[in-house]
XYZ file of C-alpha atoms in Angstrom:
554
model
C 174.659 -54.588 -49.136
C 178.014 -53.669 -49.101
C 178.349 -49.879 -49.157
C 174.980 -49.028 -48.310
C 174.271 -48.983 -44.517
C 170.706 -49.934 -43.371
C 168.883 -46.778 -42.915
C 166.994 -46.010 -39.744
C 163.368 -45.416 -39.211
C 162.559 -42.016 -37.723
C 161.630 -42.293 -34.206
C 163.510 -41.763 -30.906
C 167.197 -41.767 -30.816
C 170.218 -40.408 -28.884
C 171.843 -37.480 -30.499
C 175.725 -37.220 -29.947
C 176.261 -33.544 -29.910
C 179.918 -32.435 -29.232
C 178.929 -29.282 -27.640
C 176.055 -30.533 -25.412
C 176.729 -34.067 -25.226
C 174.188 -37.018 -25.575
C 170.651 -35.864 -25.769
C 167.556 -37.761 -26.487
C 165.494 -36.595 -29.533
C 161.897 -37.439 -30.263
C 160.950 -37.525 -34.028
C 157.164 -36.827 -33.448
C 154.364 -38.153 -35.517
C 151.368 -36.164 -36.368
C 148.192 -36.590 -34.724
C 145.555 -38.344 -36.687
C 148.113 -40.390 -38.534
C 148.263 -43.982 -37.728
C 151.697 -45.340 -37.488
C 152.944 -48.770 -36.431
C 155.401 -48.800 -33.541
C 156.905 -51.901 -31.724
C 157.296 -55.491 -32.857
C 159.926 -56.250 -35.308
C 159.196 -52.991 -37.430
C 160.875 -50.809 -34.929
C 163.657 -50.004 -37.288
C 164.960 -50.942 -40.687
C 166.903 -53.832 -39.542
C 167.926 -52.430 -35.886
C 167.664 -54.208 -32.681
C 165.846 -52.511 -30.087
C 169.167 -51.290 -28.479
C 170.668 -50.145 -31.555
C 169.316 -46.582 -31.627
C 172.425 -44.550 -30.644
C 173.607 -42.859 -33.971
C 176.191 -40.244 -34.752
C 175.296 -36.711 -35.715
C 176.377 -37.535 -39.389
C 174.293 -40.655 -39.386
C 171.313 -39.048 -37.879
C 171.486 -36.045 -40.302
C 171.897 -38.414 -43.292
C 168.871 -40.055 -42.312
C 166.771 -36.700 -41.930
C 167.950 -36.155 -45.594
C 169.752 -32.866 -44.749
C 172.855 -31.094 -45.908
C 175.861 -30.585 -43.488
C 174.956 -26.801 -43.124
C 171.348 -27.695 -42.496
C 172.442 -30.345 -40.010
C 174.467 -28.061 -38.024
C 171.159 -26.067 -37.254
C 169.257 -29.104 -36.248
C 172.070 -30.192 -33.835
C 172.204 -26.701 -32.422
C 168.478 -27.230 -31.145
C 166.302 -26.728 -33.793
C 164.953 -30.235 -33.969
C 161.257 -30.161 -32.776
C 159.779 -32.465 -30.105
C 163.010 -32.888 -28.232
C 161.485 -34.454 -24.969
C 163.204 -37.247 -23.311
C 161.463 -40.266 -22.907
C 157.790 -40.179 -22.707
C 156.537 -37.566 -25.023
C 154.488 -38.824 -27.959
C 155.989 -42.017 -29.356
C 153.121 -42.992 -31.444
C 151.657 -39.590 -32.175
C 151.049 -36.598 -30.315
C 152.916 -33.607 -32.024
C 150.902 -30.563 -32.654
C 149.429 -30.127 -36.131
C 152.131 -28.792 -38.434
C 154.937 -30.168 -36.457
C 158.297 -30.795 -38.233
C 161.467 -32.638 -37.336
C 163.427 -29.561 -38.166
C 162.647 -25.797 -38.698
C 164.913 -24.836 -41.553
C 162.894 -23.690 -44.792
C 162.242 -26.574 -47.121
C 162.995 -26.716 -50.888
C 159.959 -26.001 -52.694
C 158.462 -27.283 -55.965
C 158.292 -23.663 -57.310
C 162.002 -23.037 -56.866
C 162.971 -26.298 -58.387
C 160.935 -25.456 -61.420
C 162.515 -21.998 -61.903
C 166.087 -23.201 -61.788
C 165.989 -26.865 -63.225
C 166.470 -25.500 -66.744
C 165.349 -27.185 -70.084
C 166.546 -30.667 -69.666
C 166.397 -32.437 -65.994
C 166.157 -35.680 -64.411
C 163.495 -37.412 -61.942
C 164.427 -40.353 -59.823
C 161.791 -43.364 -60.566
C 160.942 -45.531 -57.719
C 164.250 -44.272 -56.148
C 166.466 -46.012 -58.574
C 164.646 -49.327 -59.181
C 167.050 -50.565 -61.817
C 170.095 -50.512 -59.489
C 168.306 -50.451 -55.721
C 165.190 -52.157 -54.476
C 162.413 -49.998 -55.638
C 160.419 -47.758 -53.307
C 163.095 -48.717 -50.553
C 164.833 -46.251 -48.267
C 168.143 -47.318 -49.634
C 166.711 -46.449 -53.164
C 165.659 -43.223 -52.187
C 168.794 -42.510 -50.361
C 170.960 -43.479 -53.546
C 168.882 -40.950 -55.637
C 169.445 -38.006 -53.421
C 173.304 -38.871 -52.900
C 173.451 -39.011 -56.587
C 171.996 -35.350 -56.499
C 168.248 -35.943 -57.520
C 166.265 -32.754 -56.994
C 162.995 -34.543 -57.246
C 161.841 -38.206 -55.926
C 158.630 -40.103 -57.402
C 157.161 -42.032 -54.282
C 153.963 -44.337 -54.586
C 151.681 -44.748 -51.754
C 149.795 -47.561 -50.481
C 147.531 -47.770 -47.288
C 146.904 -50.953 -44.982
C 143.470 -51.865 -43.543
C 144.310 -50.120 -40.179
C 145.239 -46.699 -41.940
C 149.054 -46.972 -42.088
C 150.453 -45.364 -45.426
C 153.422 -47.327 -46.741
C 155.496 -46.714 -49.876
C 154.627 -49.340 -52.391
C 153.806 -49.111 -56.208
C 151.553 -52.218 -56.488
C 148.159 -52.551 -54.702
C 149.579 -56.084 -53.749
C 152.657 -57.216 -52.032
C 153.329 -60.036 -54.361
C 155.541 -58.557 -57.071
C 158.008 -56.669 -54.870
C 158.218 -58.265 -51.355
C 158.199 -61.546 -49.708
C 154.531 -60.999 -48.609
C 151.289 -61.894 -50.669
C 147.898 -60.233 -51.054
C 146.314 -57.019 -51.199
C 147.787 -54.175 -49.088
C 144.417 -52.436 -48.144
C 143.071 -55.716 -46.866
C 145.783 -56.652 -44.475
C 147.054 -54.728 -41.171
C 150.557 -53.003 -40.908
C 151.482 -55.653 -38.583
C 152.534 -58.016 -41.631
C 155.270 -55.216 -42.336
C 157.136 -57.126 -39.198
C 157.656 -60.214 -41.198
C 158.104 -59.225 -44.998
C 160.692 -57.695 -46.826
C 161.173 -56.109 -50.116
C 162.377 -58.730 -52.622
C 163.757 -58.384 -55.967
C 166.314 -60.989 -57.166
C 167.114 -59.392 -60.347
C 169.244 -56.860 -58.546
C 171.646 -59.682 -57.457
C 172.069 -61.654 -54.220
C 173.557 -58.789 -52.286
C 169.891 -57.615 -52.070
C 168.389 -61.018 -51.205
C 170.818 -61.617 -48.373
C 170.152 -58.363 -46.648
C 166.581 -57.397 -48.025
C 165.312 -53.910 -47.024
C 162.015 -53.401 -44.943
C 159.009 -51.766 -46.634
C 159.292 -48.072 -45.461
C 156.333 -46.194 -44.087
C 155.211 -43.036 -46.080
C 156.106 -41.066 -42.706
C 159.706 -42.323 -42.868
C 160.162 -41.014 -46.380
C 158.765 -37.701 -45.739
C 161.076 -37.278 -42.578
C 164.002 -38.328 -44.152
C 163.789 -36.556 -47.347
C 160.906 -34.083 -47.284
C 162.060 -30.614 -47.632
C 165.215 -31.693 -48.867
C 164.168 -32.576 -52.270
C 160.862 -32.329 -54.069
C 158.609 -35.253 -53.765
C 156.097 -36.413 -56.366
C 153.501 -38.518 -54.296
C 150.949 -40.684 -55.596
C 147.995 -42.294 -53.867
C 147.893 -45.992 -55.722
C 144.463 -46.518 -54.257
C 141.679 -43.819 -53.642
C 141.675 -44.446 -49.888
C 145.003 -43.368 -49.566
C 144.938 -39.926 -50.861
C 143.287 -37.799 -48.275
C 145.557 -39.328 -45.461
C 148.616 -39.008 -47.767
C 147.737 -35.130 -48.203
C 146.872 -34.857 -44.627
C 150.251 -36.057 -43.714
C 151.962 -33.912 -46.104
C 150.354 -30.765 -44.719
C 150.751 -31.858 -40.989
C 154.719 -32.211 -41.758
C 154.855 -28.743 -43.424
C 155.630 -29.921 -46.744
C 152.609 -28.319 -48.866
C 155.228 -26.102 -50.861
C 157.735 -29.054 -51.385
C 155.346 -31.619 -52.913
C 154.098 -32.495 -56.504
C 150.779 -34.786 -56.654
C 151.156 -37.581 -59.114
C 148.072 -38.687 -60.669
C 146.810 -40.969 -63.457
C 145.172 -38.477 -66.171
C 141.613 -39.687 -65.912
C 141.587 -39.750 -61.843
C 139.668 -37.557 -59.670
C 142.688 -36.896 -57.708
C 143.851 -34.455 -60.557
C 140.976 -32.050 -60.162
C 141.069 -32.424 -56.364
C 145.134 -31.717 -56.263
C 144.729 -28.775 -58.453
C 141.563 -27.300 -56.368
C 144.092 -27.605 -53.328
C 146.817 -25.529 -54.982
C 149.193 -28.566 -55.744
C 151.514 -28.798 -58.787
C 150.349 -31.804 -60.699
C 152.339 -34.821 -62.443
C 149.435 -35.892 -64.787
C 150.761 -39.244 -66.379
C 149.554 -41.897 -69.031
C 150.164 -45.399 -67.661
C 150.210 -47.126 -71.153
C 151.206 -46.049 -74.709
C 148.095 -47.237 -76.231
C 145.968 -44.624 -73.958
C 148.236 -41.570 -75.211
C 146.167 -40.727 -78.171
C 146.346 -37.176 -79.459
C 142.657 -36.463 -78.499
C 143.509 -37.656 -74.764
C 146.563 -35.703 -74.470
C 144.841 -32.498 -75.848
C 142.092 -33.089 -73.086
C 144.616 -33.845 -70.244
C 146.649 -30.702 -71.280
C 143.704 -28.539 -71.147
C 143.331 -29.203 -67.294
C 146.931 -28.608 -66.652
C 148.924 -25.165 -65.904
C 151.936 -24.877 -68.135
C 153.667 -22.921 -65.271
C 153.439 -25.663 -62.479
C 152.258 -28.967 -63.914
C 153.659 -31.419 -66.276
C 152.176 -34.064 -68.684
C 153.886 -37.515 -68.082
C 154.048 -40.242 -71.054
C 155.268 -43.820 -71.168
C 158.581 -43.978 -72.951
C 158.041 -47.248 -74.379
C 155.305 -49.214 -76.303
C 156.438 -52.747 -75.255
C 158.257 -52.683 -72.110
C 161.879 -51.333 -73.023
C 162.161 -51.961 -76.777
C 159.975 -49.620 -79.035
C 160.103 -45.865 -78.165
C 156.556 -44.136 -77.973
C 156.210 -42.797 -81.676
C 157.729 -39.452 -82.184
C 154.180 -38.042 -83.476
C 152.588 -38.657 -79.945
C 155.700 -37.085 -78.130
C 155.400 -34.125 -80.845
C 151.620 -34.060 -79.883
C 152.349 -33.645 -76.229
C 155.203 -31.186 -76.652
C 152.948 -28.877 -78.742
C 150.640 -28.448 -76.091
C 152.968 -26.377 -74.278
C 152.749 -28.161 -71.162
C 156.132 -29.648 -69.873
C 156.379 -33.005 -70.993
C 158.278 -35.916 -68.800
C 158.672 -39.483 -70.168
C 159.002 -42.602 -67.784
C 160.635 -45.110 -67.268
C 164.098 -44.317 -68.619
C 166.825 -46.881 -68.204
C 169.711 -45.557 -70.717
C 171.305 -42.387 -71.372
C 170.265 -43.055 -75.050
C 166.727 -43.237 -74.136
C 166.824 -39.759 -72.354
C 168.880 -38.249 -75.224
C 166.080 -39.601 -77.681
C 163.289 -37.891 -75.954
C 165.500 -34.788 -75.256
C 165.943 -34.065 -78.873
C 162.232 -34.352 -79.255
C 161.474 -31.454 -76.953
C 160.954 -33.499 -73.733
C 161.921 -31.622 -70.815
C 161.760 -34.329 -67.910
C 163.521 -37.722 -67.748
C 162.064 -40.079 -65.146
C 165.077 -42.299 -64.523
C 165.169 -45.830 -62.996
C 168.999 -45.372 -62.701
C 169.140 -41.904 -61.740
C 173.056 -41.640 -61.019
C 173.905 -43.289 -64.213
C 171.547 -41.476 -66.771
C 172.216 -38.272 -64.866
C 175.915 -38.989 -65.779
C 176.913 -38.592 -61.656
C 178.597 -41.989 -61.497
C 181.967 -41.991 -62.721
C 183.222 -44.683 -65.103
C 184.917 -47.931 -63.707
C 187.655 -49.895 -65.448
C 186.917 -53.108 -63.538
C 184.018 -55.102 -63.013
C 182.305 -55.536 -59.318
C 180.489 -58.834 -59.726
C 182.095 -60.115 -56.354
C 179.805 -57.770 -54.662
C 176.679 -59.797 -56.302
C 174.688 -56.707 -57.116
C 173.998 -54.946 -60.356
C 176.009 -51.911 -61.048
C 174.617 -48.705 -62.104
C 174.495 -48.799 -65.978
C 174.868 -52.397 -65.920
C 171.844 -53.048 -68.142
C 170.127 -56.101 -69.886
C 167.683 -55.575 -72.876
C 164.853 -54.888 -70.327
C 166.364 -53.900 -66.949
C 162.941 -54.233 -65.163
C 162.351 -57.881 -66.316
C 163.342 -60.809 -64.032
C 163.973 -63.189 -67.288
C 166.798 -61.104 -68.439
C 168.671 -60.652 -65.025
C 172.338 -61.781 -64.658
C 173.262 -63.847 -61.735
C 176.546 -63.105 -59.458
C 178.801 -65.501 -57.743
C 180.854 -64.710 -54.476
C 183.879 -65.796 -56.815
C 183.211 -62.759 -59.051
C 181.665 -64.324 -61.794
C 178.673 -63.051 -63.843
C 176.255 -65.703 -65.297
C 173.842 -65.067 -68.394
C 171.407 -67.868 -68.622
C 168.035 -66.386 -69.994
C 165.899 -69.186 -71.529
C 165.028 -68.659 -75.328
C 166.779 -65.512 -76.373
C 170.415 -64.221 -76.543
C 171.497 -62.701 -73.550
C 173.696 -59.742 -73.253
C 174.588 -56.945 -70.657
C 175.445 -53.405 -71.248
C 178.409 -52.396 -69.329
C 177.406 -48.702 -69.095
C 179.208 -48.418 -65.649
C 182.354 -48.372 -67.967
C 181.344 -45.253 -69.777
C 182.739 -44.605 -73.394
C 185.768 -46.759 -73.316
C 188.499 -44.896 -75.147
C 189.117 -47.556 -77.853
C 190.351 -45.174 -80.540
C 193.253 -44.576 -78.303
C 196.414 -46.651 -79.126
C 197.462 -48.834 -76.027
C 193.783 -49.238 -74.630
C 193.249 -53.046 -73.684
C 189.901 -54.748 -72.801
C 190.303 -58.096 -70.945
C 187.786 -60.695 -69.690
C 187.571 -64.325 -69.126
C 184.719 -66.206 -70.749
C 183.282 -69.460 -69.878
C 180.451 -71.825 -71.061
C 179.004 -73.347 -67.798
C 176.580 -75.217 -69.944
C 177.496 -75.585 -73.747
C 175.000 -74.416 -76.341
C 173.588 -76.959 -78.758
C 175.269 -75.380 -81.561
C 179.028 -75.304 -81.727
C 178.795 -72.064 -83.859
C 177.135 -70.086 -81.166
C 179.698 -68.018 -79.310
C 180.862 -65.800 -76.492
C 180.735 -62.092 -77.407
C 182.536 -58.641 -76.839
C 181.000 -55.695 -78.523
C 182.769 -52.434 -78.454
C 182.985 -48.959 -79.917
C 179.402 -48.409 -80.064
C 178.497 -44.990 -80.273
C 175.634 -44.980 -77.191
C 174.685 -47.227 -74.845
C 171.477 -48.851 -76.657
C 171.203 -52.343 -76.386
C 173.334 -54.616 -78.461
C 172.899 -58.442 -79.458
C 174.188 -60.219 -82.625
C 172.143 -59.628 -85.675
C 169.826 -57.038 -84.101
C 170.934 -54.774 -86.927
C 170.935 -51.806 -84.367
C 173.819 -49.358 -84.141
C 177.459 -49.149 -85.444
C 180.568 -50.766 -83.788
C 182.780 -53.875 -83.683
C 182.362 -57.092 -81.885
C 184.587 -60.306 -81.174
C 182.820 -63.876 -81.204
C 184.617 -66.915 -79.606
C 182.533 -69.690 -80.784
C 181.946 -73.023 -78.864
C 183.874 -74.784 -81.685
C 187.000 -72.643 -80.878
C 186.709 -70.339 -83.784
C 187.927 -66.643 -82.978
C 186.406 -63.884 -85.090
C 186.614 -59.997 -85.127
C 183.852 -58.249 -86.895
C 182.343 -54.955 -87.781
C 178.403 -54.341 -87.682
C 176.480 -51.401 -89.439
C 173.205 -49.920 -88.499
C 170.393 -51.402 -90.371
C 172.236 -54.573 -91.422
C 171.787 -57.813 -89.554
C 174.899 -59.468 -91.060
C 178.162 -58.524 -89.406
C 181.308 -57.821 -91.560
C 184.097 -60.605 -91.165
C 187.486 -58.662 -90.560
C 189.463 -61.607 -89.401
C 189.182 -65.151 -87.945
C 191.390 -67.922 -86.985
C 190.774 -71.264 -85.583
C 191.564 -72.002 -81.685
C 190.703 -75.267 -79.302
C 187.139 -76.147 -79.096
C 185.818 -74.982 -75.613
C 184.373 -77.666 -73.114
C 182.011 -76.941 -70.309
C 183.644 -75.116 -67.523
C 186.759 -74.130 -69.228
C 187.710 -70.302 -68.942
C 189.190 -68.601 -72.015
C 190.888 -65.190 -71.567
C 189.943 -62.682 -74.587
C 192.030 -59.637 -74.833
C 191.189 -56.627 -77.344
C 194.132 -54.258 -77.861
C 194.194 -51.044 -79.874
C 197.288 -50.587 -81.889
C 198.534 -47.853 -84.010
C 197.522 -49.900 -86.963
C 194.107 -51.087 -85.725
C 192.820 -53.823 -83.514
C 194.373 -57.135 -82.306
C 192.113 -59.735 -80.427
C 193.865 -62.551 -78.502
C 192.660 -65.632 -76.973
C 195.554 -65.443 -74.402
C 195.026 -69.298 -73.090
C 195.554 -70.520 -76.450
C 197.927 -68.193 -77.936
C 195.579 -67.284 -81.024
C 195.445 -63.836 -82.333
C 193.392 -62.101 -85.241
C 194.085 -58.477 -86.317
C 192.418 -55.932 -88.627
C 193.728 -52.545 -89.993
C 190.420 -50.754 -89.215
C 189.841 -47.603 -87.143
C 187.689 -47.712 -84.087
C 185.889 -44.905 -82.052
C 185.557 -44.709 -78.065
C 182.335 -46.308 -77.233
C 180.146 -48.387 -75.159
C 181.054 -51.991 -74.187
C 178.657 -54.861 -74.077
C 179.217 -58.701 -73.134
C 177.065 -61.524 -73.931
C 175.966 -65.043 -74.872
C 174.974 -64.977 -78.614
C 172.741 -68.271 -78.209
C 169.251 -68.667 -77.332
C 170.446 -71.683 -75.042
C 173.283 -72.658 -72.807
C 174.669 -70.958 -69.786
C 177.452 -68.460 -70.113
C 179.685 -66.734 -67.569
C 182.026 -63.918 -67.590
C 184.708 -62.748 -64.953
C 187.920 -60.597 -64.343
C 186.945 -57.447 -66.878
C 189.558 -55.172 -66.926
C 190.059 -52.082 -69.152
C 193.357 -50.050 -69.222
């Protein structure tokens, strides 16, 4: 994946220290923690002799800041024996790979303010969920808390994985707890909806040990045992690595783990997995078991995947308990804002950098990289059926079956379409023509937020352009609550043929909007104001295959 070097697994390495020269450092595993060494899983894509790393790379891997890293390089890394030592366990109880004081959950809670963000599965809308690259990206974007799910293999190895099986997110199959950790040597995390870049270079399934050593103490970790058998060894590893104060226990609201974690003195992330379970009575009962000063009550944001929000009354009932309320999983900035306005404090984000506003806006596409961008979203970013495809030629293809197919270009931010001189340009093409010649390629702009747009949805205000397959070029306004768009101007242009590219240009003038199909010389104009807003590209048809390339904003 361009821009994301493959992370390295915590084990022995040669540390290049400018003051002392090369020296061997052993990252020791705690005793009684089964770890899998050797085979093809000795590193996240490293060959056996590719273990010499720079100081910067090593410190990035253990998740420390530059200042903390200087202490580690100066000799505060534990277990620094050369060859030999405890390659597969043998450190004394409580050993840590560094001795600096870790960030604590209590400190985070005291300073996070009334609205804050938590990284969901790393940032699973943009990078492979529960992978080291996803965790690292969230930390690089400034996440103070990572949510990590933990499974256990038949021989007791703890791994980072949401599901009890390998089927959905990896090239493997079958139940995790029924198979030994040796299967990790031959499987990879596999999520094609994120783009071909991630299937050309898929990351390995990380061990829980790896995540703790890389990020524990640098950020707060909300850890969840996805099967009962994983809870005790998961918490034992947390304790032995000195991370008790840096961990929140994530648990399903009726689980016995809630009472166990509370008795052990851990803060609790108590969640409802489905909207229909979050009744007022269930919320009240769950809240009665929680401490408002350290725990949180976590609700699903949607009733149907990523379309209808959880009812406001349900959210109000949770907020009214006095327990801090979080919602998950959020995909859009508008999602987070909706719940923040209802009194929710924590936004559990599947695209942390985008939703938290860390990623700066761009003025051109990056489709040649063949990976989804942070802020680039389909109707439901977690559903494979809506996923766009990317080509090495820089084309983005929308080919969902049975529904319109639009992509929110959130990575562009709020395009300044109220400013005279602003230009939006993009090439559009029908790779496969729709059955109806009145169906078209579309650009929507001037949308006040990044909520999903498609034709005749009747949600939100803004403007849109349609280039129909029959060649008609139209400029429209759409109004919240009204499925029918308001035609501002239209003109005939040559019909499109399969594989033919048409360049569309939207120009904001002192008098309004001018839309041109530059390959044919056709232009339509309207003397209407337009506000700054979010951009969307799409295929306003339930069939055919549309493609776009060369998006530029200037």
